[in-house]
Amino acid sequence: MKKIELEILGLSSSQSQSGSFALVLGEKEGTRRLPIIIGMFEAQSIAIQIEKINPTRPLTHDLFKSFAQQMAVSVQEIMISDLKEGVFFSKIVCTDGEKEFELDARPSDAIAIGLRFGVPIYTVESVLSEAGIILSDMEEEDEDEETDEIPTSSAAGSSSSGSSAKSNITEVSVEELNNMLNEALEKEDYERAAKIRDELNKRN
């Protein structure tokens, strides 16, 4: 069974299901896209990992990583293995150093965990053939515009504070920015934290 490596292309609010998000995966060595609808919590977990934000309290996927490390288990890869009646199935491939084993998981959870271990995401031809889409050049431009930003905490419902931060953070000192960053993390306002972090990076 040939494995096809995927990469994360975008994460955006789902237009078809309120409160859900569309995670768009792309074929690394091809043009096909694999969109998967995921929940709000999983979207937030994936987004903050991509944005490299450290939450003040560990999320469930962080807890999985800590537990696995304590038990000397590492994740090798994520495999989106099947599609049945419109539902994706995936496996987390693990090893304890002696034997390899697989854990069944939803793709959203598997990808959130895989990102924390820095491992590749794969699928198989049967899944891409059934659910993959090939975009025309014009559609690809539209998709780039729609999924250019990963909404770190649209999932946390904090877009209003994020927008106010965007207009104010350029006018405050580095010390104030650090205080604002700590405050945003304490409130788990990850969208605001990402904007503040970006501003700090620009100044450094």
CSV table of C-alpha atoms in Angstrom, one decimal:
chain,number,residue,atom,x,y,z
A,1,MET,CA,0.0,0.0,0.0
A,2,LYS,CA,1.7,3.2,-1.2
A,3,LYS,CA,1.7,6.1,1.2
A,4,ILE,CA,1.0,9.6,0.0
A,5,GLU,CA,2.4,12.4,2.1
A,6,LEU,CA,0.1,15.4,2.9
A,7,GLU,CA,0.8,18.9,4.2
A,8,ILE,CA,-1.5,21.3,6.0
A,9,LEU,CA,-2.5,24.1,3.5
A,10,GLY,CA,-5.1,26.0,5.5
A,11,LEU,CA,-7.7,26.1,8.3
A,12,SER,CA,-10.8,28.2,8.0
A,13,SER,CA,-14.3,28.4,9.2
A,14,SER,CA,-16.6,25.9,7.5
A,15,GLN,CA,-19.2,27.5,5.3
A,16,SER,CA,-21.4,24.5,5.4
A,17,GLN,CA,-21.4,23.6,9.1
A,18,SER,CA,-21.8,26.3,11.8
A,19,GLY,CA,-19.2,26.0,14.5
A,20,SER,CA,-17.0,23.7,12.5
A,21,PHE,CA,-13.8,24.3,10.6
A,22,ALA,CA,-12.4,23.1,7.3
A,23,LEU,CA,-8.9,21.7,7.5
A,24,VAL,CA,-7.4,21.6,4.0
A,25,LEU,CA,-4.6,19.0,3.4
A,26,GLY,CA,-2.6,19.0,0.2
A,27,GLU,CA,-0.7,16.2,-1.7
A,28,LYS,CA,3.0,17.1,-1.3
A,29,GLU,CA,3.9,15.6,-4.6
A,30,GLY,CA,0.7,16.4,-6.5
A,31,THR,CA,-2.2,18.8,-7.0
A,32,ARG,CA,-5.0,17.2,-5.1
A,33,ARG,CA,-6.5,18.7,-2.0
A,34,LEU,CA,-8.2,16.8,0.9
A,35,PRO,CA,-10.6,19.0,2.9
A,36,ILE,CA,-11.8,17.6,6.2
A,37,ILE,CA,-14.4,19.1,8.5
A,38,ILE,CA,-13.3,19.2,12.1
A,39,GLY,CA,-14.6,20.5,15.4
A,40,MET,CA,-13.9,23.8,17.1
A,41,PHE,CA,-11.7,22.4,19.9
A,42,GLU,CA,-9.5,20.4,17.5
A,43,ALA,CA,-9.2,23.4,15.2
A,44,GLN,CA,-7.9,25.5,18.1
A,45,SER,CA,-5.5,22.7,19.1
A,46,ILE,CA,-4.1,22.4,15.6
A,47,ALA,CA,-3.9,26.2,15.1
A,48,ILE,CA,-2.0,27.0,18.3
A,49,GLN,CA,0.5,24.3,17.5
A,50,ILE,CA,1.1,25.7,14.0
A,51,GLU,CA,1.4,29.2,15.4
A,52,LYS,CA,3.8,27.8,18.1
A,53,ILE,CA,1.9,29.3,21.0
A,54,ASN,CA,2.3,27.7,24.4
A,55,PRO,CA,-1.0,27.6,26.3
A,56,THR,CA,-0.8,28.3,30.0
A,57,ARG,CA,-2.5,25.0,30.7
A,58,PRO,CA,-1.9,21.8,28.6
A,59,LEU,CA,-4.7,20.9,26.1
A,60,THR,CA,-5.7,17.3,25.7
A,61,HIS,CA,-3.3,16.7,22.9
A,62,ASP,CA,-0.4,18.1,24.9
A,63,LEU,CA,-1.4,15.8,27.7
A,64,PHE,CA,-1.2,12.8,25.3
A,65,LYS,CA,2.3,13.9,24.3
A,66,SER,CA,3.4,14.2,27.9
A,67,PHE,CA,2.0,10.8,28.8
A,68,ALA,CA,3.6,9.1,25.8
A,69,GLN,CA,7.0,10.6,26.6
A,70,GLN,CA,6.7,9.4,30.2
A,71,MET,CA,6.0,5.9,29.0
A,72,ALA,CA,8.9,6.1,26.4
A,73,VAL,CA,6.5,6.0,23.5
A,74,SER,CA,7.0,8.1,20.4
A,75,VAL,CA,4.7,8.8,17.4
A,76,GLN,CA,6.2,7.8,14.0
A,77,GLU,CA,3.5,9.0,11.6
A,78,ILE,CA,-0.2,9.8,11.1
A,79,MET,CA,-2.1,7.8,8.5
A,80,ILE,CA,-5.5,8.8,7.2
A,81,SER,CA,-6.4,5.3,6.3
A,82,ASP,CA,-10.0,5.0,5.2
A,83,LEU,CA,-13.2,6.8,4.2
A,84,LYS,CA,-16.5,5.1,4.9
A,85,GLU,CA,-19.8,6.8,4.2
A,86,GLY,CA,-18.2,10.2,4.2
A,87,VAL,CA,-16.4,9.6,7.5
A,88,PHE,CA,-12.6,9.7,7.6
A,89,PHE,CA,-10.6,7.1,9.7
A,90,SER,CA,-7.0,7.5,10.8
A,91,LYS,CA,-4.3,5.8,12.8
A,92,ILE,CA,-1.5,7.1,15.0
A,93,VAL,CA,1.5,4.9,14.3
A,94,CYS,CA,3.6,4.6,17.5
A,95,THR,CA,6.6,2.7,18.8
A,96,ASP,CA,8.1,2.0,22.2
A,97,GLY,CA,11.5,1.3,20.7
A,98,GLU,CA,10.9,-2.4,20.3
A,99,LYS,CA,7.6,-2.8,18.6
A,100,GLU,CA,5.4,-0.7,16.5
A,101,PHE,CA,1.6,-0.4,17.1
A,102,GLU,CA,-1.3,1.7,15.9
A,103,LEU,CA,-4.0,3.7,17.7
A,104,ASP,CA,-7.3,4.4,16.0
A,105,ALA,CA,-8.2,8.1,16.1
A,106,ARG,CA,-10.2,10.8,14.4
A,107,PRO,CA,-8.1,12.6,11.8
A,108,SER,CA,-8.4,15.9,13.7
A,109,ASP,CA,-7.1,14.4,16.9
A,110,ALA,CA,-4.4,12.4,15.0
A,111,ILE,CA,-3.2,15.5,13.2
A,112,ALA,CA,-3.2,17.6,16.4
A,113,ILE,CA,-1.0,15.0,18.0
A,114,GLY,CA,1.2,14.4,15.0
A,115,LEU,CA,2.0,18.2,14.9
A,116,ARG,CA,3.2,18.0,18.5
A,117,PHE,CA,5.6,15.2,17.6
A,118,GLY,CA,6.6,16.7,14.3
A,119,VAL,CA,5.8,13.6,12.3
A,120,PRO,CA,4.6,13.4,8.7
A,121,ILE,CA,0.9,12.9,7.7
A,122,TYR,CA,0.0,10.3,5.1
A,123,THR,CA,-3.0,8.9,3.3
A,124,VAL,CA,-3.6,6.3,0.7
A,125,GLU,CA,-4.6,6.5,-3.0
A,126,SER,CA,-8.1,5.1,-2.3
A,127,VAL,CA,-8.9,8.0,0.1
A,128,LEU,CA,-7.5,10.6,-2.2
A,129,SER,CA,-9.3,9.1,-5.2
A,130,GLU,CA,-12.6,9.2,-3.5
A,131,ALA,CA,-12.4,12.5,-1.5
A,132,GLY,CA,-9.6,14.5,-3.1
A,133,ILE,CA,-10.3,17.4,-5.3
A,134,ILE,CA,-8.1,19.0,-8.0
A,135,LEU,CA,-8.5,22.8,-8.2
A,136,SER,CA,-8.1,24.9,-11.3
A,137,ASP,CA,-5.6,27.8,-11.2
A,138,MET,CA,-8.4,30.3,-10.5
A,139,GLU,CA,-9.8,28.2,-7.7
A,140,GLU,CA,-6.3,27.8,-6.2
A,141,GLU,CA,-6.0,31.6,-6.0
A,142,ASP,CA,-9.4,31.9,-4.3
A,143,GLU,CA,-8.4,29.1,-1.8
A,144,ASP,CA,-5.1,30.9,-1.0
A,145,GLU,CA,-7.0,34.0,-0.1
A,146,GLU,CA,-9.6,32.2,2.0
A,147,THR,CA,-7.1,30.0,4.0
A,148,ASP,CA,-4.1,32.3,4.1
A,149,GLU,CA,-4.7,33.0,7.9
A,150,ILE,CA,-5.1,30.2,10.3
A,151,PRO,CA,-7.7,31.4,12.9
A,152,THR,CA,-5.9,30.5,16.0
A,153,SER,CA,-8.8,31.2,18.3
A,154,SER,CA,-11.8,31.8,16.1
A,155,ALA,CA,-12.2,28.5,17.9
A,156,ALA,CA,-12.1,30.3,21.2
A,157,GLY,CA,-14.6,32.9,20.1
A,158,SER,CA,-12.2,35.9,20.7
A,159,SER,CA,-12.1,37.7,17.4
A,160,SER,CA,-13.3,41.0,18.8
A,161,SER,CA,-10.4,41.3,21.3
A,162,GLY,CA,-8.0,40.2,18.5
A,163,SER,CA,-9.2,42.9,16.2
A,164,SER,CA,-8.8,45.6,18.9
A,165,ALA,CA,-5.3,44.3,19.7
A,166,LYS,CA,-4.3,44.6,16.0
A,167,SER,CA,-4.9,48.4,16.0
A,168,ASN,CA,-3.3,49.1,19.4
A,169,ILE,CA,-0.3,46.8,19.7
A,170,THR,CA,1.9,48.9,17.3
A,171,GLU,CA,1.6,51.8,19.7
A,172,VAL,CA,2.8,50.2,23.0
A,173,SER,CA,6.2,49.4,24.4
A,174,VAL,CA,7.9,46.0,24.3
A,175,GLU,CA,7.4,45.7,28.1
A,176,GLU,CA,3.7,46.4,27.7
A,177,LEU,CA,3.5,43.9,24.8
A,178,ASN,CA,5.0,41.2,27.0
A,179,ASN,CA,2.5,41.9,29.8
A,180,MET,CA,-0.3,41.9,27.2
A,181,LEU,CA,1.0,38.5,25.9
A,182,ASN,CA,1.0,37.0,29.4
A,183,GLU,CA,-2.5,38.3,30.0
A,184,ALA,CA,-3.8,36.9,26.7
A,185,LEU,CA,-2.3,33.5,27.4
A,186,GLU,CA,-3.8,33.5,30.9
A,187,LYS,CA,-7.2,34.1,29.3
A,188,GLU,CA,-6.5,31.5,26.6
A,189,ASP,CA,-7.1,34.2,24.0
A,190,TYR,CA,-4.8,32.6,21.4
A,191,GLU,CA,-5.8,34.9,18.5
A,192,ARG,CA,-4.7,38.0,20.4
A,193,ALA,CA,-1.6,36.2,21.7
A,194,ALA,CA,-0.6,35.3,18.1
A,195,LYS,CA,-0.9,39.0,17.0
A,196,ILE,CA,1.1,40.2,20.0
A,197,ARG,CA,3.8,37.6,19.4
A,198,ASP,CA,4.0,38.6,15.8
A,199,GLU,CA,4.5,42.2,16.8
A,200,LEU,CA,7.2,41.3,19.3
A,201,ASN,CA,9.0,39.3,16.6
A,202,LYS,CA,8.9,42.2,14.2
A,203,ARG,CA,10.6,44.4,16.8
A,204,ASN,CA,13.2,41.8,17.7
